[in-house]
Short mmCIF file of C-alpha atoms in Angstrom, two decimals:
data_model
loop_
_atom_site.label_atom_id
_atom_site.label_comp_id
_atom_site.label_asym_id
_atom_site.label_seq_id
_atom_site.Cartn_x
_atom_site.Cartn_y
_atom_site.Cartn_z
CA MET X 1 -52.26 115.86 -152.98
CA LYS X 2 -53.58 112.72 -151.99
CA LEU X 3 -52.50 110.67 -154.84
CA ALA X 4 -48.00 112.68 -154.22
CA THR X 5 -49.03 111.99 -149.91
CA GLY X 6 -50.04 107.31 -150.64
CA ARG X 7 -47.13 107.61 -152.68
CA THR X 8 -44.70 108.83 -150.34
CA SER X 9 -46.75 106.36 -147.90
CA PHE X 10 -46.73 103.20 -150.85
CA ILE X 11 -42.12 104.00 -151.54
CA ILE X 12 -41.12 104.81 -147.15
CA GLY X 13 -43.26 101.67 -146.66
CA THR X 14 -41.14 100.02 -149.44
CA ILE X 15 -37.40 101.67 -148.02
CA VAL X 16 -38.72 100.02 -144.68
CA VAL X 17 -39.71 96.00 -146.19
CA VAL X 18 -36.46 95.78 -147.51
CA GLY X 19 -34.14 97.01 -144.52
CA ALA X 20 -35.72 94.78 -142.44
CA LEU X 21 -34.65 91.41 -145.12
CA VAL X 22 -31.25 92.80 -145.01
CA LEU X 23 -31.00 93.34 -141.59
CA ILE X 24 -32.63 89.93 -141.26
CA LYS X 25 -30.42 87.87 -143.49
CA PHE X 26 -27.44 89.81 -142.28
CA GLY X 27 -28.14 88.36 -138.58
CA LEU X 28 -28.65 84.89 -140.24
CA LEU X 29 -25.35 84.99 -141.78
CA LYS X 30 -23.82 86.03 -138.58
CA GLY X 31 -25.34 83.72 -136.65
CA GLU X 32 -23.67 80.74 -138.90
CA ALA X 33 -20.52 82.08 -138.80
CA ALA X 34 -20.71 82.16 -135.88
CA HIS X 35 -21.42 78.36 -135.23
CA GLN X 36 -18.95 77.35 -137.78
CA PRO X 37 -16.18 76.18 -136.35
CA GLY X 38 -12.25 76.43 -137.28
CA ARG X 39 -13.72 78.24 -139.97
CA GLY X 40 -10.82 80.15 -141.79
CA VAL X 41 -7.42 77.74 -139.56
CA ALA X 42 -6.40 75.63 -142.56
CA GLY X 43 -4.94 78.41 -144.93
CA GLY X 44 -4.86 81.96 -142.35
CA GLY X 45 -2.64 81.15 -140.01
CA GLY X 46 -3.80 84.14 -138.34
CA SER X 47 -3.24 84.91 -134.07
CA GLY X 48 -4.77 81.48 -132.47
CA SER X 49 -4.95 79.53 -135.68
CA ILE X 50 -3.55 76.33 -136.89
CA THR X 51 -2.35 75.91 -140.37
CA SER X 52 -2.56 71.25 -141.54
CA VAL X 53 0.72 70.77 -142.99
CA ARG X 54 2.06 67.46 -144.41
CA ALA X 55 5.93 66.89 -144.39
CA VAL X 56 8.67 64.48 -144.49
CA VAL X 57 10.93 62.78 -142.60
CA LEU X 58 14.17 63.12 -143.91
CA GLY X 59 16.72 59.73 -144.35
CA THR X 60 20.40 59.73 -146.00
CA GLN X 61 20.61 58.09 -149.62
CA ARG X 62 22.60 57.58 -152.30
CA MET X 63 23.45 59.98 -155.50
CA ALA X 64 25.53 60.60 -158.29
CA ASP X 65 26.61 63.91 -159.65
CA ARG X 66 25.61 64.55 -162.92
CA ILE X 67 27.93 66.87 -165.25
CA THR X 68 26.68 67.67 -168.47
CA THR X 69 28.10 70.08 -171.10
CA VAL X 70 29.70 70.28 -175.00
CA GLY X 71 32.64 69.52 -175.97
CA THR X 72 34.41 69.20 -179.25
CA ILE X 73 35.53 66.10 -181.60
CA LEU X 74 39.45 66.80 -182.38
CA ALA X 75 41.81 64.53 -184.43
CA ASN X 76 44.64 62.08 -182.39
CA GLU X 77 46.59 63.58 -184.18
CA ASP X 78 46.11 66.08 -187.07
CA VAL X 79 48.74 67.86 -189.72
CA ASP X 80 48.77 70.47 -192.12
CA VAL X 81 51.05 68.66 -195.69
CA ARG X 82 53.47 71.24 -196.34
CA SER X 83 56.85 71.43 -198.49
CA GLU X 84 59.68 72.61 -195.98
CA ILE X 85 61.77 73.45 -199.57
CA SER X 86 60.83 75.25 -202.90
CA GLY X 87 60.33 74.32 -205.67
CA ARG X 88 58.18 72.81 -209.00
CA VAL X 89 55.81 69.68 -208.21
CA GLU X 90 56.81 66.91 -209.71
CA SER X 91 54.12 63.82 -209.13
CA ILE X 92 51.47 63.75 -206.55
CA SER X 93 51.68 59.75 -205.11
CA PHE X 94 47.93 60.11 -202.83
CA THR X 95 44.06 59.96 -204.00
CA GLU X 96 41.99 62.97 -201.81
CA GLY X 97 39.40 61.48 -199.08
CA SER X 98 41.90 58.00 -198.25
CA ARG X 99 43.77 55.77 -195.86
CA VAL X 100 47.45 55.96 -196.27
CA SER X 101 50.00 54.64 -194.34
CA LYS X 102 53.15 56.16 -192.14
CA GLY X 103 56.19 56.54 -194.80
CA GLN X 104 54.23 56.79 -197.74
CA LEU X 105 55.00 59.28 -200.53
CA LEU X 106 52.50 61.62 -201.01
CA VAL X 107 54.02 64.20 -203.41
CA LYS X 108 57.76 64.60 -204.79
CA ILE X 109 59.76 67.76 -205.59
CA ALA X 110 61.57 68.53 -208.80
CA ASP X 111 65.27 67.34 -207.73
CA ALA X 112 68.24 67.32 -210.55
CA GLU X 113 69.47 70.80 -209.81
CA LEU X 114 70.02 68.72 -205.78
CA ARG X 115 71.00 65.81 -207.00
CA ALA X 116 73.65 67.12 -208.94
CA GLU X 117 74.64 68.66 -205.44
CA THR X 118 74.77 65.34 -204.05
CA ALA X 119 76.46 64.00 -206.57
CA ARG X 120 79.35 66.83 -206.40
CA ALA X 121 79.19 67.19 -203.08
CA GLU X 122 80.00 63.27 -202.29
CA SER X 123 83.29 63.71 -205.30
CA ARG X 124 84.51 66.08 -203.05
CA LEU X 125 83.81 63.60 -200.13
CA ALA X 126 85.89 61.73 -201.46
CA ILE X 127 88.85 63.37 -202.83
CA ALA X 128 88.76 64.70 -198.64
CA GLN X 129 88.78 60.99 -197.53
CA SER X 130 91.94 60.35 -199.69
CA GLU X 131 93.46 62.60 -199.28
CA ALA X 132 92.61 62.58 -195.33
CA ASP X 133 94.04 58.67 -195.10
CA ARG X 134 96.92 59.57 -197.46
CA GLN X 135 98.45 62.18 -194.10
CA ARG X 136 97.61 59.60 -191.74
CA GLN X 137 99.36 56.75 -192.93
CA LEU X 138 102.27 60.04 -193.41
CA PHE X 139 102.56 60.99 -190.61
CA GLU X 140 101.91 57.50 -188.24
CA GLN X 141 105.96 57.07 -190.33
CA THR X 142 106.37 60.58 -189.56
CA LEU X 143 106.77 62.17 -193.18
CA THR X 144 103.90 64.92 -192.46
CA SER X 145 103.78 67.25 -190.13
CA GLN X 146 100.56 68.36 -187.65
CA ARG X 147 100.08 70.88 -188.66
CA GLU X 148 99.60 69.11 -192.69
CA TYR X 149 97.48 65.70 -191.18
CA ASP X 150 95.10 68.48 -188.91
CA THR X 151 94.60 70.75 -192.28
CA ALA X 152 93.59 66.79 -194.33
CA THR X 153 91.14 65.56 -191.73
CA ASN X 154 89.56 69.45 -191.18
CA ALA X 155 88.58 69.45 -195.10
CA PHE X 156 87.80 65.78 -194.58
CA ASN X 157 84.82 66.52 -192.31
CA VAL X 158 84.15 69.65 -194.02
CA ALA X 159 83.02 67.68 -197.28
CA LYS X 160 81.80 65.10 -194.51
CA ALA X 161 79.10 67.94 -193.92
CA GLU X 162 78.10 69.44 -196.98
CA ALA X 163 77.76 65.85 -198.56
CA ALA X 164 75.14 64.76 -195.30
CA LEU X 165 73.93 68.83 -195.62
CA VAL X 166 72.42 68.20 -199.77
CA ARG X 167 71.28 64.76 -199.08
CA ALA X 168 69.17 65.89 -196.35
CA GLN X 169 67.73 68.37 -198.79
CA LEU X 170 67.76 65.71 -202.02
CA ASP X 171 65.00 63.82 -199.18
CA LYS X 172 63.12 66.98 -198.54
CA THR X 173 61.68 66.28 -202.33
CA GLU X 174 59.82 63.77 -201.33
CA ILE X 175 57.42 64.63 -198.65
CA LYS X 176 55.60 61.28 -196.81
CA ALA X 177 52.88 60.65 -195.04
CA PRO X 178 54.09 61.64 -190.74
CA PHE X 179 51.20 58.81 -189.58
CA ASP X 180 49.05 56.34 -190.25
CA GLY X 181 45.47 58.76 -191.55
CA LYS X 182 42.96 59.75 -193.81
CA VAL X 183 44.43 62.69 -196.42
CA GLY X 184 41.85 64.95 -197.45
CA LEU X 185 41.98 67.42 -200.35
CA ARG X 186 44.57 68.55 -201.97
CA PHE X 187 45.33 72.18 -203.05
CA VAL X 188 48.23 72.12 -205.87
CA SER X 189 48.45 69.89 -208.05
CA GLU X 190 51.65 68.84 -210.60
CA GLY X 191 52.73 71.38 -212.03
CA SER X 192 52.45 73.89 -208.93
CA TYR X 193 55.43 75.66 -207.63
CA VAL X 194 55.31 75.45 -203.95
CA SER X 195 57.06 76.13 -200.83
CA PRO X 196 56.87 76.25 -196.52
CA ALA X 197 53.78 78.33 -196.87
CA THR X 198 52.36 76.37 -199.29
CA GLN X 199 49.54 73.80 -198.23
CA ILE X 200 49.41 70.74 -200.26
CA THR X 201 46.87 68.86 -198.07
CA ALA X 202 46.01 67.57 -194.53
CA VAL X 203 46.23 64.47 -192.73
CA GLN X 204 44.65 62.67 -189.94
CA ASP X 205 44.73 60.45 -187.90
CA ASP X 206 41.30 59.74 -186.31
CA THR X 207 41.60 56.10 -185.10
CA PRO X 208 40.78 56.95 -182.10
CA VAL X 209 39.33 60.43 -181.52
CA LYS X 210 40.00 62.96 -178.64
CA LEU X 211 37.20 65.19 -177.11
CA ASP X 212 37.54 68.48 -175.96
CA PHE X 213 35.10 69.35 -173.01
CA SER X 214 35.43 72.11 -169.51
CA ILE X 215 33.42 71.54 -166.27
CA PRO X 216 32.95 73.58 -163.82
CA GLU X 217 35.36 74.28 -160.39
CA ARG X 218 33.51 72.22 -157.97
CA TYR X 219 33.90 69.57 -159.85
CA ALA X 220 37.53 69.67 -160.36
CA ALA X 221 39.07 67.54 -157.26
CA ARG X 222 36.84 65.28 -158.00
CA LEU X 223 37.25 64.58 -161.72
CA HIS X 224 40.32 62.03 -162.31
CA ALA X 225 41.61 60.35 -165.77
CA GLY X 226 40.71 56.80 -166.46
CA ASP X 227 36.73 58.61 -165.66
CA LYS X 228 34.20 57.73 -167.85
CA ILE X 229 31.90 59.81 -170.40
CA ARG X 230 29.16 59.42 -171.89
CA PHE X 231 28.52 61.96 -175.21
CA THR X 232 25.90 62.75 -178.04
CA VAL X 233 26.24 64.38 -181.23
CA GLN X 234 24.04 65.95 -184.37
CA GLY X 235 22.76 63.30 -186.93
CA THR X 236 22.99 60.16 -185.18
CA SER X 237 20.55 58.82 -181.85
CA ARG X 238 24.07 56.64 -181.11
CA THR X 239 25.47 57.10 -177.53
CA PHE X 240 29.34 56.83 -177.56
CA ASP X 241 32.06 56.44 -174.83
CA GLY X 242 34.53 57.44 -173.11
CA THR X 243 38.05 58.31 -171.39
CA ILE X 244 39.08 60.90 -169.38
CA TYR X 245 43.33 60.21 -170.35
CA ALA X 246 43.95 64.16 -169.42
CA LEU X 247 42.98 66.98 -166.94
CA GLU X 248 44.56 70.74 -167.24
CA PRO X 249 46.94 71.17 -164.54
CA SER X 250 44.39 74.38 -163.26
CA ILE X 251 41.18 75.92 -162.94
CA ASP X 252 40.29 78.26 -166.15
CA THR X 253 40.56 82.02 -163.99
CA ALA X 254 38.04 83.80 -166.92
CA THR X 255 34.98 81.09 -167.43
CA ARG X 256 35.89 79.11 -163.69
CA THR X 257 36.14 75.99 -166.22
CA LEU X 258 38.02 73.04 -166.05
CA ARG X 259 39.77 71.78 -169.04
CA VAL X 260 39.12 68.18 -169.64
CA ARG X 261 40.79 65.55 -172.56
CA ALA X 262 39.22 61.68 -173.34
CA THR X 263 39.21 59.62 -176.04
CA SER X 264 37.47 57.81 -177.56
CA PRO X 265 37.53 54.45 -179.79
CA ASN X 266 36.37 55.48 -183.17
CA ALA X 267 36.62 52.02 -184.67
CA ASP X 268 33.81 52.71 -187.28
CA GLY X 269 34.95 56.13 -188.45
CA ALA X 270 31.52 57.45 -187.10
CA LEU X 271 32.91 60.67 -184.86
CA VAL X 272 34.18 63.45 -187.05
CA PRO X 273 36.97 65.53 -186.28
CA GLY X 274 35.05 68.99 -185.35
CA ALA X 275 31.58 67.48 -184.41
CA PHE X 276 30.01 68.98 -182.09
CA ALA X 277 29.41 67.14 -178.87
CA ASP X 278 26.65 66.62 -175.85
CA VAL X 279 28.30 65.45 -172.68
CA GLU X 280 27.16 63.51 -170.23
CA ILE X 281 29.64 62.90 -166.40
CA VAL X 282 28.01 60.24 -163.92
CA MET X 283 30.08 60.36 -160.78
CA GLN X 284 30.29 58.33 -158.63
CA ASP X 285 27.68 57.40 -155.61
CA ARG X 286 27.97 59.19 -152.92
CA ASP X 287 24.98 59.48 -148.95
CA THR X 288 23.79 62.55 -149.06
CA ILE X 289 20.42 64.18 -147.96
CA ALA X 290 17.94 65.57 -151.16
CA ILE X 291 14.24 66.60 -150.15
CA PRO X 292 11.85 67.04 -152.59
CA SER X 293 12.10 70.03 -154.96
CA TYR X 294 9.29 71.44 -153.83
CA ALA X 295 9.61 72.50 -150.90
CA LEU X 296 12.78 74.79 -151.86
CA ILE X 297 12.33 78.09 -151.51
CA PRO X 298 14.61 80.91 -153.15
CA GLU X 299 15.58 83.47 -151.42
CA LEU X 300 17.50 87.07 -152.17
CA LYS X 301 20.97 85.29 -150.91
CA GLY X 302 20.42 81.74 -150.70
CA HIS X 303 17.38 79.29 -149.74
CA ARG X 304 15.57 78.12 -146.78
CA VAL X 305 13.45 75.20 -146.25
CA PHE X 306 11.00 74.65 -142.93
CA VAL X 307 11.03 72.06 -140.78
CA PHE X 308 8.16 71.39 -138.14
CA VAL X 309 9.88 71.56 -134.73
CA GLY X 310 8.07 71.40 -130.88
CA GLY X 311 4.42 72.16 -132.99
CA LYS X 312 5.36 74.95 -135.46
CA ALA X 313 7.03 76.38 -138.06
CA GLU X 314 11.46 76.42 -137.74
CA SER X 315 12.70 78.04 -141.29
CA ARG X 316 16.27 76.79 -141.56
CA SER X 317 18.70 78.00 -144.21
CA VAL X 318 20.25 75.88 -146.39
CA GLU X 319 23.23 75.34 -149.26
CA ILE X 320 21.93 72.74 -151.73
CA GLY X 321 24.22 70.49 -153.74
CA THR X 322 22.95 68.75 -157.00
CA ARG X 323 19.64 69.16 -158.57
CA THR X 324 17.93 66.57 -159.70
CA ASP X 325 14.66 66.14 -162.00
CA GLU X 326 12.62 65.63 -158.59
CA SER X 327 15.13 66.07 -155.77
CA VAL X 328 17.49 68.64 -155.60
CA GLU X 329 20.76 67.93 -152.46
CA ILE X 330 21.03 69.35 -149.45
CA VAL X 331 25.14 70.06 -148.50
CA ARG X 332 24.78 72.03 -145.25
CA GLY X 333 20.89 73.11 -143.00
CA LEU X 334 19.02 69.89 -142.46
CA ALA X 335 20.34 66.06 -140.88
CA SER X 336 19.25 62.82 -141.82
CA GLY X 337 15.32 62.50 -138.83
CA ASP X 338 14.95 66.32 -138.98
CA THR X 339 10.60 66.61 -140.02
CA LEU X 340 10.24 68.53 -143.41
CA ILE X 341 7.21 70.10 -144.11
CA THR X 342 6.60 70.56 -147.15
CA SER X 343 3.08 71.75 -148.20
CA ALA X 344 1.73 75.63 -147.02
CA ILE X 345 5.22 76.42 -147.35
CA LEU X 346 4.41 79.95 -148.28
CA GLN X 347 1.99 80.76 -146.19
CA LEU X 348 3.93 80.17 -143.30
CA LYS X 349 5.54 82.26 -140.96
CA PRO X 350 8.76 80.67 -138.28
CA GLY X 351 6.58 80.19 -135.26
CA THR X 352 3.41 79.61 -136.85
CA PRO X 353 1.76 76.80 -135.55
CA VAL X 354 1.45 73.28 -137.57
CA THR X 355 -0.13 70.21 -137.22
CA VAL X 356 1.12 67.63 -139.69
CA SER X 357 -1.07 65.75 -140.82
CA VAL X 358 0.66 62.87 -143.49
CA ILE X 359 4.29 62.33 -143.05
CA ASP X 360 5.79 60.42 -145.18
CA SER X 361 10.08 59.17 -144.88
CA VAL X 362 13.11 60.30 -147.72
CA GLY X 363 15.73 58.11 -147.96
CA GLY X 364 16.56 55.77 -145.47
CA ALA X 365 15.07 57.91 -142.45
CA PRO X 366 15.42 56.05 -139.46
#
């Protein structure tokens, strides 16, 4: 019984000592907290606290829009070579992949029948012309009637038209290059029978080349014929230059883009029609207001920022324009001379008391 009583007394004593130590420690901590001025002010924004922030004074600066898009390289001229008449290929006068000149003979279609028809038509024409001349002379001497003279003249005109038709058919047996360019692969051989549906080869003029691409509609009014572009293609690290020469008259309602076409010299043939191109357009410099991108707060319906006004943080909704790696153009919502808060923006609320610890200038700020 005495042993149990002693053990109980020991436990109770231990509890009392530990409790006293806890109370002393708590009292000391509470006292230290009470003697530390400004504790919790820097990041709190609580009642009566002042948040220290960094800020910049805004000013106008020169900025150029850079539009990046993708496009396709096109040949300056491109045609599939086909025969206008049906017939057997008599000869092929080009080498695949070679350069050809405008009017150069590419393919000859067998023309024996057409040559015979031409000879017959020309013989009929000669007879009709002779008869028409004789009737004219007789009519002038009043030795024949107007009707006979008109009949002979009409027969001559018909024979003349028939001869011209046959000669035109004969000319179609010679298939010639429509312009200077590069001839492609051939799909027929000598002796093949071709028709207007048969593709013989293709001819492309790739000096210069064209470049087709589209731009967002917001830039449509700022782009004009004569503006310069730069672009790259896969397989080479070169940057090529081009010049815009035509724009579609209307915006595509499905994509909300404007189709644009440019041209590039391609004197060395490095650009191949059909290739994919990454296009960059540098627009004309203009005066604008830009802010650091990290000072912009995205929202569901737009963007906002905080500005320093009268010792407090004021929220402003802004409309943005061009973005770069480090800055964002502000189209509406800020003015030159405004003090933009750039730090602790996620801790601020409209009306929060703030003090500016560091202030810089951006652009041409006053």
